[in-house]
Amino acid sequence: MPLLSEMDRNGAIALLNQLVTVGVDFKLDDQVTRKRLAPAEIRDLLVTDLPVEPTCVPAVVQELVDTVLPMCNNEASPRFLGFGHTGADVAALAGGLLALFAQQNLINQSFAAPSATFTEIAVIRWLRDLIGFTNPAAGDVKTVWDVGGVTTYGGTGSNTTAMMLARENIAPGTMRDGVTDAARMHIVVPAGIGHYSVKSALEWIGCGGRIIEVPTSGYRYDLTALEHTLEERRGEVMSVVAYTGDSRTHTVENLRAVHDITRAIDPRIWLHADACWGLMCAFAPELAHKLAGIEDFDSVTVDPHKVMDIPYAMSALLVRDPASLRLVSSYSDLIMQEDFAFGQVTPFIGTKEWSSVKLWAMMRAHGRRGLADLMRRRLITTRTFTGLVDDNSRLLRLNDPDMTAVVFMYLPTGHDPIRPDVERINAISKAIHARILEEGRWHFHQFSLPDDTGRIQRDATLHPLRFMGNNGRITESHMRDALAYVTGLGHALEQQ
Ligand SMILES: Cc1ncc(COP(=O)(O)O)c(C=O)c1O
């Protein structure tokens, strides 16, 4: 009997407890994945017709555990070195479990999320505080428009909401009337290192993919080029996007300078900081200076599911002026006609799960001091990895980490720094990554990257590997073993 009320209470608890055990053991497993099959093989195994006859719940659970879970990627494995989203914070897992059962819907406060609405407000205010936005006194939070942020399902959703704000800011009433003058709706991004989400956002919100790419240097805007572009395209730009940790090297933009240049040329331009990764700088006081100036941006995306060990999915868009969210609010007397209904201020989302309680629990458990300690441990891991790469003559580091991302490449025998064979270096790096994925023992991330520091060949497009030091389970011996594996693969591939 599938309904809780129809099942024996103790049997239901035992079954669900069994899953908690399975879940904890899954996360504590060292392996990235237990079983690897080709996509078509997984398809043929799992894409089946719905049986006519019911299956008892324990058998369904067993099928999930035996057949599906072994092929899932374990991002909390200490061998999963390419990203840092472990989802392994115990307080966050507890919050997530509670939310699953409590089933609150933050579209509305009074009858759908009486208390959850206020833990969400608290967590948004904690995030604002971390990045340096001022909060009104709690007693002055009288409506959702006094909160200064919304939670979404990811950086993409938060960035899209930011682009809607930029559009309404430059052309008020577009929500009502539609886009009439898209020529004013360009956005400026750094060339080659941006995240696709802002361009997609423009396409989704009817502005067309009007991206103006500005050259970079050291994975930040070339500030002279930025100034020149804004002068030249005066009246056409609705937003300048600054990566507070770009997607690849996690380099933090020179936020103060980008702010000052943009405001001096056109104060109507919406300044948006994508701090999906950069939120980490706010954890430890010694990194906070990297965020200087962010408090003067109009909006900031943060992605706790990337940097705070909380399970997917939870992101937030924070706005300097809380009332600016009125620009993208929608209204219906169906269920949202009340002061604290988040449904009014969260574009694209109706029913809204209590995802933020995972972060609420994580932040409560750590406190400010715990967040600083967490970040310091990550920085030590990152420094250790950086040292191991630098000490290895077969490896070359491409970035100077602002946070925890280390981007590096294998250098084939005979590499000539004066006349590098970029094609060969890339071919071997891609082959190394393909083997890493195929074997599934370790995980590094790979992407294309302009050589913006000129460590191989200035402006060449490279395909390096990326390590991230966020996962608290990574030890020095994991790092040594992983690099020995990479260099071993590189050496073997050179012989082929
Ligand atoms: C800088 C940046 N912005 C936005 C995103 C999108 O975030 P999400 O995948 O949570 O939608 C990413 C994802 O990697 C990112 O690196």
Short mmCIF file of C-alpha atoms and ligand atoms in Angstrom, two decimals:
data_model
loop_
_atom_site.label_atom_id
_atom_site.label_comp_id
_atom_site.label_asym_id
_atom_site.label_seq_id
_atom_site.Cartn_x
_atom_site.Cartn_y
_atom_site.Cartn_z
CA MET A 1 0.00 0.00 0.00
CA PRO A 2 1.83 3.11 -1.13
CA LEU A 3 0.21 5.81 1.04
CA LEU A 4 1.80 6.40 4.45
CA SER A 5 -1.60 6.25 6.09
CA GLU A 6 -2.28 2.88 4.51
CA MET A 7 1.00 1.32 5.46
CA ASP A 8 2.15 -0.09 8.76
CA ARG A 9 3.83 2.90 10.49
CA ASN A 10 6.89 0.98 11.67
CA GLY A 11 7.29 -0.67 8.28
CA ALA A 12 7.26 2.73 6.57
CA ILE A 13 9.82 4.12 9.02
CA ALA A 14 12.08 1.09 8.56
CA LEU A 15 11.90 1.41 4.79
CA LEU A 16 12.70 5.12 4.81
CA ASN A 17 15.44 4.62 7.40
CA GLN A 18 16.97 2.02 5.14
CA LEU A 19 17.20 4.67 2.45
CA VAL A 20 18.92 7.08 4.82
CA THR A 21 21.54 4.38 5.45
CA VAL A 22 21.92 3.72 1.74
CA GLY A 23 22.20 7.46 1.04
CA VAL A 24 24.83 8.06 3.73
CA ASP A 25 26.89 5.07 2.55
CA PHE A 26 26.60 6.29 -1.03
CA LYS A 27 28.03 9.67 -0.08
CA LEU A 28 30.77 8.14 2.07
CA ASP A 29 31.83 5.80 -0.73
CA ASP A 30 35.28 6.52 -2.16
CA GLN A 31 34.25 5.63 -5.69
CA VAL A 32 33.05 8.24 -8.17
CA THR A 33 30.71 5.62 -9.58
CA ARG A 34 30.24 1.91 -8.90
CA LYS A 35 29.12 0.83 -12.34
CA ARG A 36 29.66 2.38 -15.77
CA LEU A 37 27.65 1.58 -18.88
CA ALA A 38 27.33 3.32 -22.22
CA PRO A 39 24.33 5.71 -22.46
CA ALA A 40 22.51 3.39 -24.88
CA GLU A 41 22.95 0.47 -22.48
CA ILE A 42 21.54 2.52 -19.60
CA ARG A 43 18.67 3.59 -21.83
CA ASP A 44 17.85 0.01 -22.74
CA LEU A 45 17.96 -0.97 -19.09
CA LEU A 46 15.83 1.84 -17.72
CA VAL A 47 13.54 3.21 -20.41
CA THR A 48 10.79 0.61 -20.14
CA ASP A 49 7.00 0.61 -20.32
CA LEU A 50 5.02 1.14 -17.13
CA PRO A 51 3.96 -2.29 -15.88
CA VAL A 52 0.24 -2.89 -15.58
CA GLU A 53 0.53 -4.64 -12.24
CA PRO A 54 1.62 -2.83 -9.05
CA THR A 55 4.96 -3.59 -7.43
CA CYS A 56 5.31 -3.54 -3.66
CA VAL A 57 7.19 -0.51 -2.31
CA PRO A 58 10.16 -2.43 -0.84
CA ALA A 59 10.75 -4.03 -4.25
CA VAL A 60 10.64 -0.62 -5.95
CA VAL A 61 13.14 0.72 -3.43
CA GLN A 62 15.38 -2.31 -3.92
CA GLU A 63 15.32 -1.82 -7.68
CA LEU A 64 16.42 1.79 -7.26
CA VAL A 65 19.18 0.82 -4.87
CA ASP A 66 20.45 -2.16 -6.88
CA THR A 67 19.99 -0.95 -10.43
CA VAL A 68 19.94 2.85 -10.59
CA LEU A 69 22.10 4.07 -7.71
CA PRO A 70 25.29 2.17 -8.65
CA MET A 71 25.40 4.16 -11.89
CA CYS A 72 24.91 7.54 -10.15
CA ASN A 73 27.89 9.87 -9.87
CA ASN A 74 29.03 10.52 -6.34
CA GLU A 75 30.18 14.14 -6.22
CA ALA A 76 31.10 13.69 -2.55
CA SER A 77 33.74 11.10 -3.45
CA PRO A 78 37.25 12.32 -2.60
CA ARG A 79 38.17 11.22 -6.13
CA PHE A 80 35.67 13.64 -7.68
CA LEU A 81 38.03 16.54 -8.13
CA GLY A 82 36.50 18.71 -10.86
CA PHE A 83 33.71 20.45 -8.95
CA GLY A 84 33.00 21.13 -5.34
CA HIS A 85 29.27 20.58 -4.96
CA THR A 86 29.33 17.65 -2.59
CA GLY A 87 25.83 17.94 -1.12
CA ALA A 88 27.37 16.34 1.97
CA ASP A 89 26.68 18.84 4.74
CA VAL A 90 24.76 16.87 7.37
CA ALA A 91 22.69 19.81 8.60
CA ALA A 92 21.72 20.57 4.99
CA LEU A 93 20.78 16.94 4.38
CA ALA A 94 18.63 17.03 7.53
CA GLY A 95 16.96 20.25 6.35
CA GLY A 96 16.32 18.68 2.96
CA LEU A 97 14.74 15.59 4.50
CA LEU A 98 12.50 17.72 6.66
CA ALA A 99 11.44 19.77 3.65
CA LEU A 100 10.58 16.60 1.75
CA PHE A 101 8.16 15.59 4.46
CA ALA A 102 6.88 19.02 5.46
CA GLN A 103 5.95 19.85 1.84
CA GLN A 104 5.69 23.58 2.23
CA ASN A 105 4.87 25.68 -0.82
CA LEU A 106 6.42 29.12 -0.70
CA ILE A 107 4.12 30.50 -3.35
CA ASN A 108 2.01 31.66 -0.41
CA GLN A 109 2.69 32.26 3.26
CA SER A 110 -0.55 32.01 5.20
CA PHE A 111 -1.91 28.63 4.18
CA ALA A 112 1.04 27.05 2.35
CA ALA A 113 4.25 28.03 4.16
CA PRO A 114 3.51 29.80 7.45
CA SER A 115 6.98 29.38 9.00
CA ALA A 116 9.01 28.27 5.95
CA THR A 117 8.48 31.70 4.39
CA PHE A 118 10.32 33.26 7.30
CA THR A 119 13.25 30.83 7.37
CA GLU A 120 13.61 31.69 3.69
CA ILE A 121 13.57 35.38 4.48
CA ALA A 122 16.20 34.81 7.18
CA VAL A 123 18.48 32.93 4.82
CA ILE A 124 18.20 35.58 2.10
CA ARG A 125 19.14 38.19 4.67
CA TRP A 126 22.16 36.11 5.79
CA LEU A 127 23.34 35.90 2.19
CA ARG A 128 22.84 39.65 1.70
CA ASP A 129 24.80 40.32 4.82
CA LEU A 130 27.65 38.08 3.63
CA ILE A 131 28.09 39.96 0.38
CA GLY A 132 27.72 43.38 2.00
CA PHE A 133 24.19 44.48 1.05
CA THR A 134 22.52 46.28 3.95
CA ASN A 135 19.38 44.75 5.43
CA PRO A 136 16.48 46.67 6.90
CA ALA A 137 15.75 45.85 10.56
CA ALA A 138 13.82 42.57 10.76
CA GLY A 139 10.82 44.47 12.13
CA ASP A 140 10.75 46.61 8.98
CA VAL A 141 10.34 43.58 6.73
CA LYS A 142 6.61 44.02 6.16
CA THR A 143 6.28 42.49 2.69
CA VAL A 144 8.28 40.31 0.28
CA TRP A 145 9.43 43.54 -1.35
CA ASP A 146 11.40 44.41 1.77
CA VAL A 147 13.46 41.21 1.71
CA GLY A 148 15.88 42.01 -1.11
CA GLY A 149 16.13 38.69 -2.86
CA VAL A 150 14.50 35.57 -4.20
CA THR A 151 15.60 31.96 -4.22
CA THR A 152 15.61 30.05 -7.50
CA TYR A 153 16.61 26.60 -8.72
CA GLY A 154 20.06 27.64 -9.91
CA GLY A 155 22.44 30.28 -11.17
CA THR A 156 20.69 30.17 -14.52
CA GLY A 157 17.35 31.10 -12.98
CA SER A 158 18.92 33.81 -10.84
CA ASN A 159 20.79 35.30 -13.81
CA THR A 160 17.62 35.24 -15.89
CA THR A 161 15.73 37.15 -13.22
CA ALA A 162 18.60 39.66 -13.14
CA MET A 163 18.37 40.15 -16.90
CA MET A 164 14.60 40.74 -16.58
CA LEU A 165 15.34 43.41 -13.98
CA ALA A 166 17.89 45.00 -16.33
CA ARG A 167 15.31 45.02 -19.12
CA GLU A 168 12.55 46.54 -16.98
CA ASN A 169 15.01 49.06 -15.62
CA ILE A 170 15.98 50.32 -19.07
CA ALA A 171 12.50 49.99 -20.58
CA PRO A 172 9.88 50.14 -17.83
CA GLY A 173 6.60 48.44 -18.76
CA THR A 174 8.14 45.78 -21.00
CA MET A 175 6.52 43.15 -18.76
CA ARG A 176 3.16 44.61 -19.80
CA ASP A 177 3.79 45.78 -23.36
CA GLY A 178 6.44 43.39 -24.65
CA VAL A 179 9.80 44.31 -26.14
CA THR A 180 9.55 47.26 -28.51
CA ASP A 181 13.14 48.51 -28.74
CA ALA A 182 15.52 45.57 -28.43
CA ALA A 183 18.40 47.70 -29.78
CA ARG A 184 18.68 49.15 -26.24
CA MET A 185 18.88 45.68 -24.70
CA HIS A 186 22.47 44.58 -25.23
CA ILE A 187 24.52 43.25 -22.40
CA VAL A 188 28.28 43.43 -21.98
CA VAL A 189 30.19 40.29 -20.97
CA PRO A 190 33.87 39.31 -20.87
CA ALA A 191 34.89 37.47 -24.07
CA GLY A 192 35.48 33.74 -23.89
CA ILE A 193 34.93 33.23 -20.15
CA GLY A 194 31.26 34.06 -19.62
CA HIS A 195 28.58 31.56 -18.65
CA TYR A 196 25.98 30.82 -21.34
CA SER A 197 23.12 31.52 -18.92
CA VAL A 198 23.07 35.29 -19.43
CA LYS A 199 22.88 34.96 -23.22
CA SER A 200 20.19 32.30 -22.92
CA ALA A 201 18.36 34.60 -20.50
CA LEU A 202 18.26 37.37 -23.11
CA GLU A 203 16.86 34.90 -25.62
CA TRP A 204 14.28 33.58 -23.18
CA ILE A 205 13.06 37.05 -22.18
CA GLY A 206 12.59 38.25 -25.73
CA CYS A 207 15.59 40.60 -26.08
CA GLY A 208 17.44 38.36 -28.53
CA GLY A 209 20.95 37.18 -27.78
CA ARG A 210 22.43 40.67 -27.84
CA ILE A 211 25.82 40.05 -26.30
CA ILE A 212 28.71 42.47 -26.61
CA GLU A 213 31.96 40.68 -25.80
CA VAL A 214 34.79 42.73 -24.36
CA PRO A 215 38.41 41.47 -24.47
CA THR A 216 39.92 40.19 -21.25
CA SER A 217 43.31 39.99 -19.65
CA GLY A 218 44.12 37.48 -16.91
CA TYR A 219 40.48 36.28 -17.01
CA ARG A 220 39.15 39.74 -16.11
CA TYR A 221 37.83 42.57 -18.26
CA ASP A 222 40.48 44.59 -20.02
CA LEU A 223 39.28 47.79 -18.33
CA THR A 224 40.40 50.09 -21.15
CA ALA A 225 38.49 47.97 -23.62
CA LEU A 226 35.45 47.97 -21.33
CA GLU A 227 35.47 51.75 -21.12
CA HIS A 228 35.94 52.07 -24.86
CA THR A 229 33.07 49.66 -25.59
CA LEU A 230 30.67 51.44 -23.23
CA GLU A 231 31.52 54.79 -24.79
CA GLU A 232 31.10 53.42 -28.29
CA ARG A 233 27.81 51.61 -27.57
CA ARG A 234 26.30 54.35 -25.40
CA GLY A 235 22.50 54.00 -25.26
CA GLU A 236 22.56 50.38 -26.42
CA VAL A 237 23.68 48.62 -23.24
CA MET A 238 21.18 47.63 -20.53
CA SER A 239 23.56 45.62 -18.35
CA VAL A 240 27.21 44.94 -17.63
CA VAL A 241 27.84 41.47 -16.21
CA ALA A 242 30.86 40.90 -13.96
CA TYR A 243 31.95 37.38 -13.06
CA THR A 244 32.77 37.14 -9.43
CA GLY A 245 34.44 33.86 -10.15
CA ASP A 246 34.10 32.98 -13.83
CA SER A 247 32.87 29.46 -14.62
CA ARG A 248 36.28 28.13 -15.59
CA THR A 249 39.14 29.59 -13.54
CA HIS A 250 36.92 31.22 -10.88
CA THR A 251 38.86 34.46 -11.24
CA VAL A 252 37.15 37.32 -9.43
CA GLU A 253 36.51 40.43 -11.51
CA ASN A 254 37.88 43.80 -10.52
CA LEU A 255 34.43 44.78 -9.26
CA ARG A 256 35.16 48.27 -8.00
CA ALA A 257 36.73 49.33 -11.31
CA VAL A 258 33.94 47.78 -13.41
CA HIS A 259 31.42 49.59 -11.25
CA ASP A 260 33.16 52.97 -11.47
CA ILE A 261 33.72 52.81 -15.23
CA THR A 262 30.14 51.76 -15.94
CA ARG A 263 28.47 54.26 -13.64
CA ALA A 264 30.62 57.11 -14.96
CA ILE A 265 29.57 56.40 -18.55
CA ASP A 266 25.90 55.57 -18.03
CA PRO A 267 24.38 55.30 -14.54
CA ARG A 268 21.24 53.68 -15.99
CA ILE A 269 23.12 50.51 -16.87
CA TRP A 270 22.18 47.60 -14.58
CA LEU A 271 25.28 46.20 -12.93
CA HIS A 272 25.01 42.48 -12.32
CA ALA A 273 27.60 40.36 -10.51
CA ASP A 274 27.47 36.62 -11.08
CA ALA A 275 28.92 35.40 -7.78
CA CYS A 276 27.81 31.76 -8.14
CA TRP A 277 31.35 30.83 -7.08
CA GLY A 278 32.50 34.12 -5.57
CA LEU A 279 30.17 33.83 -2.60
CA MET A 280 32.99 31.72 -1.14
CA CYS A 281 35.14 34.85 -0.79
CA ALA A 282 32.63 36.18 1.72
CA PHE A 283 33.20 33.23 4.08
CA ALA A 284 36.73 34.09 5.18
CA PRO A 285 37.60 37.67 6.19
CA GLU A 286 40.99 37.35 4.47
CA LEU A 287 39.27 36.90 1.08
CA ALA A 288 36.55 39.51 1.56
CA HIS A 289 38.61 42.26 -0.10
CA LYS A 290 38.21 40.43 -3.41
CA LEU A 291 34.49 41.34 -3.29
CA ALA A 292 35.12 45.04 -2.71
CA GLY A 293 32.61 47.03 -4.74
CA ILE A 294 30.01 44.25 -5.06
CA GLU A 295 27.80 46.06 -2.56
CA ASP A 296 27.26 48.79 -5.17
CA PHE A 297 26.10 46.40 -7.90
CA ASP A 298 22.36 46.33 -8.61
CA SER A 299 22.05 42.56 -8.38
CA VAL A 300 24.15 39.58 -7.38
CA THR A 301 23.63 35.89 -8.16
CA VAL A 302 24.84 33.44 -5.53
CA ASP A 303 24.69 29.67 -5.88
CA PRO A 304 24.87 27.95 -2.49
CA HIS A 305 24.42 24.54 -4.12
CA LYS A 306 27.83 25.05 -5.75
CA VAL A 307 29.87 26.26 -2.81
CA MET A 308 28.17 25.35 0.48
CA ASP A 309 28.00 21.55 0.37
CA ILE A 310 24.20 21.66 0.25
CA PRO A 311 22.27 19.25 -1.99
CA TYR A 312 20.78 20.62 -5.24
CA ALA A 313 19.02 22.87 -6.02
CA MET A 314 19.32 26.26 -4.39
CA SER A 315 20.42 29.61 -5.73
CA ALA A 316 19.47 33.18 -4.94
CA LEU A 317 19.28 36.50 -6.70
CA LEU A 318 20.00 39.36 -4.32
CA VAL A 319 19.15 42.96 -5.20
CA ARG A 320 20.74 46.05 -3.68
CA ASP A 321 17.43 47.90 -3.55
CA PRO A 322 14.80 45.42 -2.29
CA ALA A 323 11.97 47.38 -3.90
CA SER A 324 13.47 46.83 -7.36
CA LEU A 325 11.88 43.37 -7.38
CA ARG A 326 8.57 45.11 -7.95
CA LEU A 327 9.78 45.55 -11.54
CA VAL A 328 9.32 41.83 -12.22
CA SER A 329 6.47 41.00 -9.86
CA SER A 330 3.30 39.34 -10.98
CA TYR A 331 0.01 39.30 -9.22
CA SER A 332 -3.00 37.04 -8.99
CA ASP A 333 -5.81 37.12 -6.47
CA LEU A 334 -6.02 33.34 -6.77
CA ILE A 335 -3.58 32.54 -3.99
CA MET A 336 -1.02 35.28 -3.62
CA GLN A 337 -2.91 38.27 -2.36
CA GLU A 338 -0.89 38.76 0.80
CA ASP A 339 2.24 40.55 1.97
CA PHE A 340 4.55 37.59 2.39
CA ALA A 341 3.69 35.47 -0.66
CA PHE A 342 6.97 34.79 -2.50
CA GLY A 343 4.94 33.70 -5.52
CA GLN A 344 4.59 37.36 -6.38
CA VAL A 345 8.30 38.09 -6.75
CA THR A 346 9.74 34.94 -8.26
CA PRO A 347 9.43 34.94 -12.05
CA PHE A 348 8.92 31.56 -13.78
CA ILE A 349 8.11 29.74 -10.54
CA GLY A 350 4.64 28.90 -9.22
CA THR A 351 4.76 26.09 -6.70
CA LYS A 352 7.97 26.73 -4.82
CA GLU A 353 9.64 24.06 -2.73
CA TRP A 354 11.31 24.81 0.60
CA SER A 355 14.78 24.36 -0.82
CA SER A 356 16.26 27.16 1.23
CA VAL A 357 15.86 25.24 4.50
CA LYS A 358 18.91 23.18 3.48
CA LEU A 359 20.96 26.34 3.46
CA TRP A 360 19.26 27.65 6.59
CA ALA A 361 20.35 24.51 8.46
CA MET A 362 23.87 24.58 7.01
CA MET A 363 24.44 28.22 7.89
CA ARG A 364 22.98 27.85 11.37
CA ALA A 365 25.22 24.85 11.99
CA HIS A 366 28.38 26.65 10.83
CA GLY A 367 27.82 30.20 11.95
CA ARG A 368 30.16 32.88 10.62
CA ARG A 369 33.16 31.24 12.27
CA GLY A 370 32.39 27.83 10.82
CA LEU A 371 32.13 29.29 7.31
CA ALA A 372 35.54 30.92 7.72
CA ASP A 373 37.05 27.63 8.94
CA LEU A 374 35.45 25.77 6.04
CA MET A 375 36.96 28.17 3.53
CA ARG A 376 40.39 28.09 5.17
CA ARG A 377 40.47 24.28 4.92
CA ARG A 378 39.55 24.57 1.24
CA LEU A 379 42.33 27.09 0.65
CA ILE A 380 44.88 24.76 2.26
CA THR A 381 43.76 21.91 -0.03
CA THR A 382 43.99 24.23 -3.03
CA ARG A 383 47.47 25.42 -2.08
CA THR A 384 48.63 21.83 -1.69
CA PHE A 385 47.33 20.93 -5.13
CA THR A 386 48.85 24.05 -6.66
CA GLY A 387 52.23 23.10 -5.17
CA LEU A 388 52.00 19.56 -6.53
CA VAL A 389 51.22 20.85 -10.04
CA ASP A 390 54.01 23.41 -9.90
CA ASP A 391 56.53 20.81 -8.73
CA ASN A 392 55.70 18.49 -11.62
CA SER A 393 57.64 19.28 -14.79
CA ARG A 394 55.04 17.50 -16.94
CA LEU A 395 52.25 19.84 -15.73
CA LEU A 396 51.61 23.53 -16.25
CA ARG A 397 49.22 25.66 -14.21
CA LEU A 398 47.21 28.22 -16.20
CA ASN A 399 45.64 30.34 -13.44
CA ASP A 400 46.56 31.91 -10.12
CA PRO A 401 43.65 30.74 -7.96
CA ASP A 402 41.51 33.44 -6.38
CA MET A 403 39.54 30.71 -4.67
CA THR A 404 39.75 26.93 -5.10
CA ALA A 405 39.95 26.25 -8.84
CA VAL A 406 43.27 25.13 -10.30
CA VAL A 407 43.41 24.87 -14.09
CA PHE A 408 46.32 22.91 -15.54
CA MET A 409 47.58 21.01 -18.56
CA TYR A 410 49.78 18.04 -19.27
CA LEU A 411 52.84 18.98 -21.33
CA PRO A 412 53.99 16.31 -23.77
CA THR A 413 57.66 15.30 -23.97
CA GLY A 414 59.61 17.73 -26.11
CA HIS A 415 57.26 20.65 -25.31
CA ASP A 416 58.96 23.83 -26.51
CA PRO A 417 57.79 26.89 -24.51
CA ILE A 418 58.95 29.19 -27.34
CA ARG A 419 57.13 27.32 -30.09
CA PRO A 420 54.40 25.32 -28.34
CA ASP A 421 52.50 22.72 -30.36
CA VAL A 422 49.07 23.81 -29.12
CA GLU A 423 47.26 21.29 -31.27
CA ARG A 424 49.21 18.37 -29.79
CA ILE A 425 48.93 19.67 -26.22
CA ASN A 426 45.16 19.98 -26.64
CA ALA A 427 44.81 16.59 -28.33
CA ILE A 428 46.58 14.84 -25.46
CA SER A 429 44.66 16.79 -22.83
CA LYS A 430 41.36 15.86 -24.48
CA ALA A 431 42.43 12.24 -24.74
CA ILE A 432 43.40 12.24 -21.04
CA HIS A 433 39.97 13.61 -20.12
CA ALA A 434 38.18 11.09 -22.34
CA ARG A 435 40.06 8.26 -20.58
CA ILE A 436 39.26 9.75 -17.16
CA LEU A 437 35.54 9.72 -18.00
CA GLU A 438 35.70 6.28 -19.54
CA GLU A 439 37.44 4.71 -16.56
CA GLY A 440 35.42 6.63 -13.95
CA ARG A 441 38.05 6.25 -11.21
CA TRP A 442 38.74 9.96 -10.87
CA HIS A 443 37.03 13.10 -12.08
CA PHE A 444 38.54 16.35 -13.33
CA HIS A 445 36.52 18.90 -15.29
CA GLN A 446 37.44 20.02 -18.81
CA PHE A 447 36.40 22.97 -20.98
CA SER A 448 37.78 25.29 -23.63
CA LEU A 449 39.64 28.32 -22.34
CA PRO A 450 41.44 31.23 -23.97
CA ASP A 451 45.04 31.34 -22.75
CA ASP A 452 44.56 34.70 -21.07
CA THR A 453 47.74 34.54 -19.03
CA GLY A 454 49.87 33.49 -22.02
CA ARG A 455 51.42 30.56 -20.18
CA ILE A 456 51.28 28.36 -23.27
CA GLN A 457 50.39 30.71 -26.12
CA ARG A 458 48.55 33.97 -25.57
CA ASP A 459 44.93 33.78 -26.77
CA ALA A 460 45.20 30.20 -28.03
CA THR A 461 42.13 28.13 -27.20
CA LEU A 462 43.19 25.48 -24.71
CA HIS A 463 41.42 22.40 -23.33
CA PRO A 464 42.86 22.08 -19.82
CA LEU A 465 41.79 20.06 -16.78
CA ARG A 466 40.35 21.68 -13.66
CA PHE A 467 40.67 20.72 -10.03
CA MET A 468 38.56 22.24 -7.24
CA GLY A 469 39.63 22.14 -3.61
CA ASN A 470 36.15 22.39 -2.07
CA ASN A 471 35.56 18.79 -1.16
CA GLY A 472 36.58 18.30 2.48
CA ARG A 473 37.38 14.61 1.87
CA ILE A 474 40.27 15.28 -0.52
CA THR A 475 43.60 14.45 1.13
CA GLU A 476 47.12 15.06 -0.11
CA SER A 477 47.43 11.41 -1.04
CA HIS A 478 44.30 11.67 -3.24
CA MET A 479 45.87 14.65 -4.98
CA ARG A 480 49.20 12.86 -5.47
CA ASP A 481 47.49 9.73 -6.77
CA ALA A 482 45.24 11.72 -9.10
CA LEU A 483 48.16 13.63 -10.60
CA ALA A 484 50.22 10.44 -10.97
CA TYR A 485 47.22 8.99 -12.81
CA VAL A 486 46.96 12.03 -15.12
CA THR A 487 50.66 12.07 -15.94
CA GLY A 488 50.62 8.30 -16.40
CA LEU A 489 47.74 8.60 -18.86
CA GLY A 490 49.51 11.44 -20.66
CA HIS A 491 52.70 9.42 -20.96
CA ALA A 492 50.83 6.34 -22.22
CA LEU A 493 48.87 8.40 -24.75
CA GLU A 494 52.09 9.93 -26.08
CA GLN A 495 53.34 6.45 -26.94
CA GLN A 496 50.26 5.65 -29.08
C1 LIG B 1 29.44 31.57 -13.30
C2 LIG B 1 28.23 30.70 -13.43
N1 LIG B 1 27.01 31.28 -13.54
C3 LIG B 1 25.88 30.55 -13.65
C4 LIG B 1 25.93 29.18 -13.67
C5 LIG B 1 24.66 28.38 -13.79
O1 LIG B 1 24.34 27.79 -12.58
P1 LIG B 1 23.26 26.62 -12.45
O2 LIG B 1 23.86 25.43 -13.14
O3 LIG B 1 23.11 26.45 -10.99
O4 LIG B 1 22.01 27.07 -13.13
C6 LIG B 1 27.17 28.52 -13.58
C7 LIG B 1 27.26 27.06 -13.61
O5 LIG B 1 28.30 26.47 -13.62
C8 LIG B 1 28.35 29.31 -13.46
O6 LIG B 1 29.57 28.76 -13.37
#
